[in-house]
Amino acid sequence: MKTVSRPFARIIKIIGIVTLMALGLSTPLAAQNPMVPSTGDTSEAVALPDTLTPEAIHEMVARMSDDQVRGLLLDRLDAVAAAQTKAENGKGLLTTLQETWVAFYSPTVDAVSKLPVLFSKHGEALSNFRASFGNQGLLKLFAFMGIAIAAGIAAEMVTNLLTRRWQGAETAAEDANLWTALSFLTRRFGRDILGLVAFYFALRTVGLALLNPAQLAFAAPFVTYLIWFPRLGAALSRFVLAPHRSDLRLVNVDDHWAGFLHRNLIGLVLLGGFTLFLVGFDARNGVTIFETRVSFWLNTAVHIYVALVFWTARQGLSDMMLGTDPDRSRFDEWVAWAYPFFAVGVAAVTWIIVQILAGHQQFKLLLTAPHYTTMFWLLLAPAIDTAIRGLVRHLLPPMIGEGPVAEAAYKATKRSYIKIGRVVAGLFVILRVADAWQFDLRNLAAAGVGERFATNFVEFTMTIATGYVIYELVSLYVNRKLAKEQTSVTAVEGDLGGGEGGGAGGSRLTTVLPLALVSAQTGIIVIFGLLAVGSLGIDITPLLAGAGILGLAIGFGAQKLVTDVVSGVFFLIDDAFRVGEYVEVSGTMGTVEKISIRSMQLRHHRGLVHTIPYGEIPKLTNFSRDWVIMKLMFTVPFDTDPNKVKKIFKKIGAEMMQEPLFKDDFLEPFKSQGVFQFDDVGIVMRGKFMAKPGTQFTIRKEIYNRVRKEFDANGIEFARREVRVALPGGEEVENLNEADKTAIAAAAGAAVQQQVEAKQAEADAAKKAK
């Protein structure tokens, strides 16, 4: 070990005495335990005296070597740091709340206590400012500032003259629409910004040439906060509110509230800029913010001003949030009503946060004005929401098809785009506000799951927002495809054959997409729900294991349910049926009205609804697939010429193929199939046609009407069933009494009943044979 010189060793001992006195008097007795020096030339332990008096410490240090003193100092400093860390980490909730409460009210109490010296201290700052320049220096300062400002104004005027043609002619009120208004306002705003940029560069160039650094320290904040920022705010407000041109206004607000908000927005920017300028001015002239607390009063004035503006203009702001879109929901109306109250609450909460940060001496953060940035984005929220709805309304593709289905799909699509836009805009505003408060959410979210509550909360919020956007995008795509498929199917007008069913079904996508949408939405909710729970620091492995065990138990306990689901999947893969098709399942007939993952619902043409699980379908007959052939029977008397009937059928078929109402529904025209059979009444003639499913009953009804008219025109009668009764002495029919007539009628009725029963038996036998 190197030998330490005697003067240096004496200095070390003196420092050791002073440090040990400070540590010994400021640390608890529990920290005064025997310690072994971290370095030294002996192994003897060094213990502190029970009573740490200056004499005892001086005597102890005199006996110790230099390395022992150094080691003892290091150990004592480590012990003090550990004790302080333990004390900070050991704070309870009550202690934290108490410290927060003290931090909240202490700036107010301090500001009130500094009221007597508020004006005198500002007078002192002004005196220091005057003394630093002198009377002649002040005259030069203001004269040079005036020259620089005049140069900036001149540059702005020249720029406006050169760019006048960019703005174009004034748009007439009757010709104004969104695009013309937006184009005009954008060009005008661009001219304003370009003029302000020219003003700034000219003023800066002249200012740097005329003013020295001390003068620039006053002039630069003065021009920035009290001239440039208010004019920038006025340009932005003119673009959004157009206070003097209601026909060009981008937001839904009347002239009164547009003018009110325009004036007060400029006033808010001016008051906020004056606050920042005055705080900096006092600091540069020897008066700190702790001496006057003027920042407290000015900041409070800004927040009260914001709250008053929102409260006074609550009707106009509600109208602005509501917009002009007629397709608004009850949620939109509630948000529009609650927005002004929410804004007042945010102004109050922001003021409270500022007070707490000031109580914790976080003045460096507050000097960047994060609370003003927060309220700026809050003021801009109605304009952002209006812009989202306007863009969606004008950029959304036109409605596909016509009718209530297409209209409902169009509205749902628009609502989805608006929701997605609001989520994206909300995340952007949150990031901007967090950045103003120097709170990097992106790095915080990447810090790792479970490290801090804030990290977990940010990850949770981002996960939920991402899942919601994906949910809306999937719903948007599927609903749009579904609307396109549904509206592309031509509906059959009129009475579908007296409600006999057999209509044409939708497309395959119309049947599959609703199930796909439900499955996709459920999957997104489950996946992002688990991810969100995991981002809170909760281990989701037991949840996944429990879900697997539960699924296994359900699979064993509900095998029939699994059978139904699997059978339904294969039925859909085979394209066995579609929504709207007329099918028969084991003697049950009806139109497929609704399908789920387990069963299908059939609507009988008499109104009955049958629910059939997929697993119970042994065979399914579809009456509505691709095409349908209908055969019609007509019975004519025996003396009718069959060739004449054939010509009539051919004529009707040709005429109907020329009718605009029917020609697109025929796949093959109506034509005769000749004599089908003879019965005891007459000749049975048969005709047939092929048509699209769902149109056959309307066509059949029209064919019946036309055949009747043509038969009447050509003297052809339909054969009628007759019962002839042979009576002995039939030549004396006129002389029959009532009893004889009754007997004859009974005999005829019995004969007719026998024939009807025979026909029914034949039909039943044919059906069983089929």
CSV table of N, CA and C in Angstrom, one decimal, residues 18-162:
chain,number,residue,atom,x,y,z
A,18,VAL,N,-16.0,15.5,10.1
A,18,VAL,CA,-17.2,16.2,9.8
A,18,VAL,C,-18.3,15.3,9.2
A,19,THR,N,-17.9,14.4,8.3
A,19,THR,CA,-18.9,13.5,7.7
A,19,THR,C,-19.6,12.6,8.8
A,20,LEU,N,-18.7,12.0,9.7
A,20,LEU,CA,-19.3,11.2,10.7
A,20,LEU,C,-20.2,11.9,11.6
A,21,MET,N,-19.9,13.2,11.9
A,21,MET,CA,-20.7,14.0,12.8
A,21,MET,C,-22.1,14.2,12.1
A,22,ALA,N,-22.0,14.5,10.8
A,22,ALA,CA,-23.3,14.7,10.0
A,22,ALA,C,-24.1,13.4,9.9
A,23,LEU,N,-23.4,12.3,9.6
A,23,LEU,CA,-24.1,11.1,9.5
A,23,LEU,C,-24.6,10.6,10.8
A,24,GLY,N,-23.8,10.7,11.8
A,24,GLY,CA,-24.2,10.2,13.1
A,24,GLY,C,-25.4,11.0,13.7
A,25,LEU,N,-25.4,12.3,13.4
A,25,LEU,CA,-26.5,13.1,13.9
A,25,LEU,C,-27.8,13.0,13.1
A,26,SER,N,-27.7,12.5,11.9
A,26,SER,CA,-28.8,12.5,11.0
A,26,SER,C,-29.4,11.1,10.7
A,27,THR,N,-28.7,10.0,11.2
A,27,THR,CA,-29.2,8.7,10.9
A,27,THR,C,-29.7,8.1,12.2
A,28,PRO,N,-30.6,7.2,12.1
A,28,PRO,CA,-31.2,6.5,13.3
A,28,PRO,C,-30.1,5.7,14.1
A,29,LEU,N,-30.4,5.5,15.3
A,29,LEU,CA,-29.5,4.7,16.2
A,29,LEU,C,-29.3,3.3,15.6
A,30,ALA,N,-30.4,2.8,15.0
A,30,ALA,CA,-30.3,1.4,14.5
A,30,ALA,C,-29.2,1.2,13.4
A,31,ALA,N,-28.8,2.3,12.8
A,31,ALA,CA,-27.7,2.2,11.8
A,31,ALA,C,-26.3,2.2,12.4
A,32,GLN,N,-26.2,2.4,13.7
A,32,GLN,CA,-24.9,2.5,14.4
A,32,GLN,C,-24.5,1.2,14.9
A,33,ASN,N,-24.3,0.3,14.0
A,33,ASN,CA,-23.9,-1.1,14.3
A,33,ASN,C,-22.4,-1.2,14.0
A,34,PRO,N,-21.7,-2.2,14.7
A,34,PRO,CA,-20.3,-2.4,14.3
A,34,PRO,C,-20.1,-2.7,12.9
A,35,MET,N,-19.1,-2.1,12.3
A,35,MET,CA,-18.8,-2.2,10.9
A,35,MET,C,-17.3,-2.6,10.7
A,36,VAL,N,-17.1,-3.4,9.7
A,36,VAL,CA,-15.7,-3.7,9.3
A,36,VAL,C,-15.3,-2.9,8.1
A,37,PRO,N,-14.3,-2.2,8.2
A,37,PRO,CA,-13.9,-1.3,7.0
A,37,PRO,C,-13.7,-2.2,5.8
A,38,SER,N,-14.1,-1.6,4.7
A,38,SER,CA,-14.0,-2.3,3.4
A,38,SER,C,-12.6,-2.5,3.0
A,39,THR,N,-11.7,-1.6,3.4
A,39,THR,CA,-10.3,-1.7,3.1
A,39,THR,C,-9.5,-1.3,4.3
A,40,GLY,N,-8.4,-1.8,4.5
A,40,GLY,CA,-7.5,-1.5,5.7
A,40,GLY,C,-6.4,-2.4,5.8
A,41,ASP,N,-5.5,-2.1,6.7
A,41,ASP,CA,-4.3,-3.0,6.9
A,41,ASP,C,-4.5,-3.8,8.2
A,42,THR,N,-5.6,-3.7,8.9
A,42,THR,CA,-5.8,-4.6,10.0
A,42,THR,C,-7.2,-5.2,9.9
A,43,SER,N,-7.4,-6.3,10.6
A,43,SER,CA,-8.6,-7.0,10.6
A,43,SER,C,-9.5,-6.6,11.8
A,44,GLU,N,-9.0,-5.7,12.5
A,44,GLU,CA,-9.8,-5.3,13.8
A,44,GLU,C,-11.0,-4.5,13.4
A,45,ALA,N,-12.1,-4.9,13.9
A,45,ALA,CA,-13.4,-4.2,13.7
A,45,ALA,C,-13.4,-2.9,14.3
A,46,VAL,N,-14.0,-1.9,13.6
A,46,VAL,CA,-14.1,-0.5,14.2
A,46,VAL,C,-15.6,-0.3,14.5
A,47,ALA,N,-15.8,0.0,15.8
A,47,ALA,CA,-17.2,0.3,16.3
A,47,ALA,C,-17.3,1.7,16.6
A,48,LEU,N,-18.5,2.3,16.3
A,48,LEU,CA,-18.8,3.7,16.6
A,48,LEU,C,-19.1,3.8,18.1
A,49,PRO,N,-18.8,4.9,18.7
A,49,PRO,CA,-19.1,5.1,20.1
A,49,PRO,C,-20.6,5.1,20.2
A,50,ASP,N,-21.1,4.8,21.5
A,50,ASP,CA,-22.5,4.8,21.8
A,50,ASP,C,-23.1,6.2,21.6
A,51,THR,N,-22.3,7.2,22.1
A,51,THR,CA,-22.8,8.6,21.9
A,51,THR,C,-21.8,9.3,21.0
A,52,LEU,N,-22.4,9.7,19.8
A,52,LEU,CA,-21.6,10.4,18.8
A,52,LEU,C,-21.5,11.9,19.1
A,53,THR,N,-20.5,12.2,20.0
A,53,THR,CA,-20.2,13.6,20.2
A,53,THR,C,-19.0,14.0,19.4
A,54,PRO,N,-18.8,15.3,19.2
A,54,PRO,CA,-17.6,15.7,18.4
A,54,PRO,C,-16.3,15.2,19.0
A,55,GLU,N,-16.2,15.2,20.3
A,55,GLU,CA,-15.0,14.7,21.0
A,55,GLU,C,-14.8,13.3,20.8
A,56,ALA,N,-15.9,12.5,20.9
A,56,ALA,CA,-15.7,11.0,20.7
A,56,ALA,C,-15.3,10.7,19.3
A,57,ILE,N,-15.9,11.3,18.3
A,57,ILE,CA,-15.6,11.1,16.9
A,57,ILE,C,-14.1,11.5,16.6
A,58,HIS,N,-13.7,12.6,17.2
A,58,HIS,CA,-12.3,13.1,17.0
A,58,HIS,C,-11.3,12.1,17.6
A,59,GLU,N,-11.6,11.6,18.7
A,59,GLU,CA,-10.7,10.6,19.4
A,59,GLU,C,-10.7,9.3,18.6
A,60,MET,N,-11.9,8.9,18.1
A,60,MET,CA,-11.9,7.6,17.3
A,60,MET,C,-11.1,7.7,16.0
A,61,VAL,N,-11.3,8.9,15.3
A,61,VAL,CA,-10.6,9.0,14.0
A,61,VAL,C,-9.1,9.2,14.2
A,62,ALA,N,-8.7,9.7,15.4
A,62,ALA,CA,-7.3,9.9,15.6
A,62,ALA,C,-6.6,8.5,15.8
A,63,ARG,N,-7.3,7.5,16.2
A,63,ARG,CA,-6.7,6.2,16.4
A,63,ARG,C,-6.7,5.4,15.1
A,64,MET,N,-7.5,5.8,14.1
A,64,MET,CA,-7.7,5.0,12.9
A,64,MET,C,-6.7,5.4,11.9
A,65,SER,N,-6.4,4.4,11.0
A,65,SER,CA,-5.5,4.7,9.9
A,65,SER,C,-6.4,5.4,8.8
A,66,ASP,N,-5.7,5.9,7.8
A,66,ASP,CA,-6.4,6.6,6.7
A,66,ASP,C,-7.3,5.7,5.9
A,67,ASP,N,-6.9,4.5,5.7
A,67,ASP,CA,-7.7,3.5,4.9
A,67,ASP,C,-8.9,3.1,5.7
A,68,GLN,N,-8.8,3.0,7.1
A,68,GLN,CA,-9.9,2.7,7.9
A,68,GLN,C,-10.9,3.8,7.9
A,69,VAL,N,-10.5,5.1,7.9
A,69,VAL,CA,-11.4,6.2,7.8
A,69,VAL,C,-12.1,6.2,6.5
A,70,ARG,N,-11.4,5.9,5.4
A,70,ARG,CA,-12.0,5.9,4.1
A,70,ARG,C,-13.1,4.8,4.0
A,71,GLY,N,-12.7,3.6,4.5
A,71,GLY,CA,-13.7,2.5,4.4
A,71,GLY,C,-14.9,2.7,5.3
A,72,LEU,N,-14.7,3.3,6.5
A,72,LEU,CA,-15.8,3.5,7.3
A,72,LEU,C,-16.7,4.6,6.7
A,73,LEU,N,-16.2,5.6,6.1
A,73,LEU,CA,-17.0,6.6,5.4
A,73,LEU,C,-17.9,5.9,4.3
A,74,LEU,N,-17.2,5.1,3.5
A,74,LEU,CA,-18.0,4.4,2.4
A,74,LEU,C,-19.1,3.5,3.0
A,75,ASP,N,-18.8,2.8,4.0
A,75,ASP,CA,-19.9,1.9,4.6
A,75,ASP,C,-21.0,2.8,5.2
A,76,ARG,N,-20.7,3.9,5.8
A,76,ARG,CA,-21.7,4.7,6.4
A,76,ARG,C,-22.6,5.4,5.3
A,77,LEU,N,-21.9,5.8,4.2
A,77,LEU,CA,-22.7,6.4,3.1
A,77,LEU,C,-23.6,5.3,2.5
A,78,ASP,N,-23.2,4.1,2.3
A,78,ASP,CA,-24.0,3.0,1.8
A,78,ASP,C,-25.2,2.8,2.7
A,79,ALA,N,-24.9,2.8,4.0
A,79,ALA,CA,-26.0,2.5,5.0
A,79,ALA,C,-27.1,3.6,4.9
A,80,VAL,N,-26.6,4.9,4.8
A,80,VAL,CA,-27.6,6.0,4.7
A,80,VAL,C,-28.4,5.9,3.4
A,81,ALA,N,-27.8,5.6,2.3
A,81,ALA,CA,-28.5,5.5,1.0
A,81,ALA,C,-29.5,4.3,1.1
A,82,ALA,N,-29.1,3.2,1.7
A,82,ALA,CA,-30.0,2.1,1.8
A,82,ALA,C,-31.2,2.4,2.7
A,83,ALA,N,-30.9,3.2,3.8
A,83,ALA,CA,-32.0,3.6,4.7
A,83,ALA,C,-33.0,4.5,4.0
A,84,GLN,N,-32.5,5.4,3.2
A,84,GLN,CA,-33.3,6.3,2.5
A,84,GLN,C,-34.2,5.6,1.4
A,85,THR,N,-33.6,4.7,0.7
A,85,THR,CA,-34.3,3.9,-0.3
A,85,THR,C,-35.4,3.1,0.4
A,86,LYS,N,-35.1,2.5,1.5
A,86,LYS,CA,-36.1,1.7,2.2
A,86,LYS,C,-37.2,2.5,2.7
A,87,ALA,N,-36.9,3.8,3.1
A,87,ALA,CA,-38.0,4.7,3.6
A,87,ALA,C,-38.9,5.1,2.4
A,88,GLU,N,-38.3,5.3,1.2
A,88,GLU,CA,-39.1,5.7,0.1
A,88,GLU,C,-40.0,4.6,-0.4
A,89,ASN,N,-39.3,3.3,-0.5
A,89,ASN,CA,-40.1,2.2,-0.9
A,89,ASN,C,-41.2,1.7,0.1
A,90,GLY,N,-41.0,2.1,1.3
A,90,GLY,CA,-41.9,1.7,2.3
A,90,GLY,C,-43.1,2.6,2.5
A,91,LYS,N,-43.2,3.6,1.7
A,91,LYS,CA,-44.4,4.5,1.8
A,91,LYS,C,-45.7,3.8,1.6
A,92,GLY,N,-46.6,4.0,2.4
A,92,GLY,CA,-47.9,3.4,2.3
A,92,GLY,C,-48.8,4.3,1.5
A,93,LEU,N,-50.0,3.8,1.2
A,93,LEU,CA,-51.0,4.6,0.4
A,93,LEU,C,-51.4,5.9,1.1
A,94,LEU,N,-51.6,5.7,2.4
A,94,LEU,CA,-52.0,6.9,3.2
A,94,LEU,C,-50.9,8.0,3.2
A,95,THR,N,-49.6,7.6,3.3
A,95,THR,CA,-48.5,8.6,3.2
A,95,THR,C,-48.5,9.2,1.9
A,96,THR,N,-48.6,8.4,0.8
A,96,THR,CA,-48.6,9.0,-0.5
A,96,THR,C,-49.8,10.0,-0.7
A,97,LEU,N,-51.0,9.6,-0.3
A,97,LEU,CA,-52.1,10.5,-0.4
A,97,LEU,C,-51.9,11.8,0.4
A,98,GLN,N,-51.3,11.7,1.5
A,98,GLN,CA,-51.0,12.9,2.4
A,98,GLN,C,-50.0,13.8,1.7
A,99,GLU,N,-48.9,13.2,1.1
A,99,GLU,CA,-47.9,14.0,0.4
A,99,GLU,C,-48.5,14.7,-0.8
A,100,THR,N,-49.4,13.9,-1.5
A,100,THR,CA,-50.1,14.5,-2.7
A,100,THR,C,-51.0,15.7,-2.3
A,101,TRP,N,-51.7,15.5,-1.2
A,101,TRP,CA,-52.6,16.6,-0.7
A,101,TRP,C,-51.7,17.9,-0.3
A,102,VAL,N,-50.6,17.6,0.4
A,102,VAL,CA,-49.8,18.7,0.7
A,102,VAL,C,-49.2,19.4,-0.5
A,103,ALA,N,-48.8,18.6,-1.5
A,103,ALA,CA,-48.3,19.2,-2.8
A,103,ALA,C,-49.4,20.0,-3.5
A,104,PHE,N,-50.6,19.6,-3.3
A,104,PHE,CA,-51.7,20.2,-4.0
A,104,PHE,C,-52.0,21.6,-3.4
A,105,TYR,N,-52.1,21.7,-2.1
A,105,TYR,CA,-52.6,23.0,-1.5
A,105,TYR,C,-51.4,23.9,-1.2
A,106,SER,N,-50.2,23.4,-1.1
A,106,SER,CA,-49.0,24.2,-0.7
A,106,SER,C,-48.8,25.3,-1.8
A,107,PRO,N,-48.9,25.1,-3.1
A,107,PRO,CA,-48.7,26.2,-4.0
A,107,PRO,C,-49.7,27.3,-3.8
A,108,THR,N,-51.0,27.0,-3.5
A,108,THR,CA,-52.0,28.0,-3.3
A,108,THR,C,-51.7,28.8,-2.1
A,109,VAL,N,-51.4,28.1,-1.0
A,109,VAL,CA,-51.0,28.8,0.2
A,109,VAL,C,-49.8,29.7,0.0
A,110,ASP,N,-48.8,29.2,-0.7
A,110,ASP,CA,-47.6,30.0,-0.9
A,110,ASP,C,-48.0,31.2,-1.8
A,111,ALA,N,-48.8,31.0,-2.8
A,111,ALA,CA,-49.2,32.1,-3.7
A,111,ALA,C,-49.9,33.2,-2.9
A,112,VAL,N,-50.8,32.8,-2.1
A,112,VAL,CA,-51.6,33.7,-1.3
A,112,VAL,C,-50.7,34.5,-0.3
A,113,SER,N,-49.7,33.8,0.2
A,113,SER,CA,-48.8,34.5,1.2
A,113,SER,C,-47.9,35.4,0.4
A,114,LYS,N,-47.6,35.2,-0.9
A,114,LYS,CA,-46.8,36.1,-1.6
A,114,LYS,C,-47.5,37.3,-2.3
A,115,LEU,N,-48.8,37.4,-2.1
A,115,LEU,CA,-49.6,38.5,-2.7
A,115,LEU,C,-49.1,39.9,-2.2
A,116,PRO,N,-48.7,40.1,-1.0
A,116,PRO,CA,-48.3,41.4,-0.6
A,116,PRO,C,-47.0,41.9,-1.4
A,117,VAL,N,-46.2,40.9,-1.8
A,117,VAL,CA,-44.9,41.3,-2.5
A,117,VAL,C,-45.0,41.1,-4.0
A,118,LEU,N,-46.2,40.8,-4.5
A,118,LEU,CA,-46.4,40.4,-5.9
A,118,LEU,C,-46.0,41.6,-6.8
A,119,PHE,N,-46.7,42.7,-6.5
A,119,PHE,CA,-46.4,43.9,-7.4
A,119,PHE,C,-45.1,44.5,-7.2
A,120,SER,N,-44.6,44.5,-5.9
A,120,SER,CA,-43.3,45.1,-5.6
A,120,SER,C,-42.2,44.3,-6.3
A,121,LYS,N,-42.3,43.0,-6.3
A,121,LYS,CA,-41.3,42.2,-7.0
A,121,LYS,C,-41.3,42.4,-8.5
A,122,HIS,N,-42.5,42.5,-9.0
A,122,HIS,CA,-42.5,42.8,-10.5
A,122,HIS,C,-41.9,44.2,-10.8
A,123,GLY,N,-42.2,45.1,-9.8
A,123,GLY,CA,-41.5,46.4,-10.0
A,123,GLY,C,-40.0,46.3,-9.9
A,124,GLU,N,-39.6,45.4,-9.1
A,124,GLU,CA,-38.1,45.2,-9.0
A,124,GLU,C,-37.6,44.5,-10.2
A,125,ALA,N,-38.4,43.6,-10.8
A,125,ALA,CA,-37.9,43.0,-12.1
A,125,ALA,C,-37.9,44.1,-13.2
A,126,LEU,N,-38.9,45.0,-13.2
A,126,LEU,CA,-38.8,46.0,-14.2
A,126,LEU,C,-37.7,47.0,-14.0
A,127,SER,N,-37.4,47.3,-12.7
A,127,SER,CA,-36.2,48.1,-12.4
A,127,SER,C,-35.0,47.5,-12.9
A,128,ASN,N,-34.8,46.2,-12.6
A,128,ASN,CA,-33.6,45.5,-13.0
A,128,ASN,C,-33.5,45.5,-14.6
A,129,PHE,N,-34.6,45.3,-15.2
A,129,PHE,CA,-34.6,45.3,-16.7
A,129,PHE,C,-34.2,46.7,-17.2
A,130,ARG,N,-34.7,47.7,-16.6
A,130,ARG,CA,-34.4,49.1,-17.0
A,130,ARG,C,-32.9,49.4,-16.7
A,131,ALA,N,-32.5,48.9,-15.5
A,131,ALA,CA,-31.1,49.2,-15.2
A,131,ALA,C,-30.1,48.5,-16.1
A,132,SER,N,-30.5,47.3,-16.5
A,132,SER,CA,-29.6,46.5,-17.4
A,132,SER,C,-29.3,47.1,-18.7
A,133,PHE,N,-30.3,47.9,-19.2
A,133,PHE,CA,-30.1,48.6,-20.5
A,133,PHE,C,-29.9,50.1,-20.4
A,134,GLY,N,-30.5,50.7,-19.3
A,134,GLY,CA,-30.5,52.1,-19.3
A,134,GLY,C,-31.6,52.7,-20.2
A,135,ASN,N,-31.8,54.0,-19.9
A,135,ASN,CA,-32.9,54.7,-20.7
A,135,ASN,C,-32.6,54.7,-22.2
A,136,GLN,N,-31.4,55.0,-22.5
A,136,GLN,CA,-31.1,55.1,-23.9
A,136,GLN,C,-31.1,53.7,-24.5
A,137,GLY,N,-30.7,52.7,-23.7
A,137,GLY,CA,-30.7,51.3,-24.2
A,137,GLY,C,-32.1,50.8,-24.5
A,138,LEU,N,-33.0,51.2,-23.6
A,138,LEU,CA,-34.4,50.8,-23.8
A,138,LEU,C,-35.0,51.4,-25.0
A,139,LEU,N,-34.7,52.7,-25.3
A,139,LEU,CA,-35.1,53.3,-26.5
A,139,LEU,C,-34.6,52.6,-27.7
A,140,LYS,N,-33.3,52.3,-27.7
A,140,LYS,CA,-32.8,51.5,-28.8
A,140,LYS,C,-33.4,50.2,-29.0
A,141,LEU,N,-33.7,49.5,-27.8
A,141,LEU,CA,-34.3,48.1,-27.9
A,141,LEU,C,-35.7,48.2,-28.6
A,142,PHE,N,-36.5,49.1,-28.1
A,142,PHE,CA,-37.9,49.2,-28.6
A,142,PHE,C,-37.9,49.7,-30.1
A,143,ALA,N,-36.9,50.6,-30.4
A,143,ALA,CA,-36.8,51.1,-31.7
A,143,ALA,C,-36.4,50.0,-32.7
A,144,PHE,N,-35.4,49.2,-32.3
A,144,PHE,CA,-35.0,48.1,-33.1
A,144,PHE,C,-36.0,47.1,-33.3
A,145,MET,N,-36.8,46.8,-32.2
A,145,MET,CA,-37.9,45.9,-32.2
A,145,MET,C,-38.9,46.4,-33.2
A,146,GLY,N,-39.2,47.7,-33.1
A,146,GLY,CA,-40.2,48.2,-34.0
A,146,GLY,C,-39.8,48.1,-35.5
A,147,ILE,N,-38.5,48.3,-35.7
A,147,ILE,CA,-38.0,48.2,-37.1
A,147,ILE,C,-38.1,46.7,-37.6
A,148,ALA,N,-37.7,45.8,-36.7
A,148,ALA,CA,-37.8,44.4,-37.0
A,148,ALA,C,-39.2,43.9,-37.3
A,149,ILE,N,-40.2,44.4,-36.4
A,149,ILE,CA,-41.6,44.0,-36.6
A,149,ILE,C,-42.1,44.6,-37.9
A,150,ALA,N,-41.7,45.9,-38.2
A,150,ALA,CA,-42.2,46.5,-39.4
A,150,ALA,C,-41.6,45.8,-40.6
A,151,ALA,N,-40.4,45.4,-40.6
A,151,ALA,CA,-39.8,44.6,-41.7
A,151,ALA,C,-40.6,43.3,-41.9
A,152,GLY,N,-40.9,42.6,-40.7
A,152,GLY,CA,-41.7,41.4,-40.8
A,152,GLY,C,-43.1,41.6,-41.5
A,153,ILE,N,-43.7,42.7,-41.0
A,153,ILE,CA,-45.1,43.0,-41.6
A,153,ILE,C,-45.0,43.3,-43.1
A,154,ALA,N,-43.9,44.1,-43.5
A,154,ALA,CA,-43.7,44.4,-44.9
A,154,ALA,C,-43.5,43.1,-45.7
A,155,ALA,N,-42.7,42.2,-45.1
A,155,ALA,CA,-42.4,40.9,-45.9
A,155,ALA,C,-43.7,40.1,-46.0
A,156,GLU,N,-44.5,40.2,-44.9
A,156,GLU,CA,-45.8,39.4,-45.0
A,156,GLU,C,-46.7,40.0,-46.0
A,157,MET,N,-46.8,41.3,-46.1
A,157,MET,CA,-47.7,42.0,-47.1
A,157,MET,C,-47.2,41.7,-48.5
A,158,VAL,N,-45.9,41.7,-48.7
A,158,VAL,CA,-45.4,41.4,-50.1
A,158,VAL,C,-45.8,40.0,-50.4
A,159,THR,N,-45.6,39.1,-49.5
A,159,THR,CA,-45.9,37.7,-49.7
A,159,THR,C,-47.4,37.5,-50.0
A,160,ASN,N,-48.2,38.2,-49.3
A,160,ASN,CA,-49.7,38.1,-49.6
A,160,ASN,C,-50.0,38.6,-51.0
A,161,LEU,N,-49.3,39.7,-51.4
A,161,LEU,CA,-49.6,40.2,-52.7
A,161,LEU,C,-49.2,39.2,-53.8
A,162,LEU,N,-48.0,38.6,-53.6
A,162,LEU,CA,-47.5,37.7,-54.6
A,162,LEU,C,-48.3,36.4,-54.7
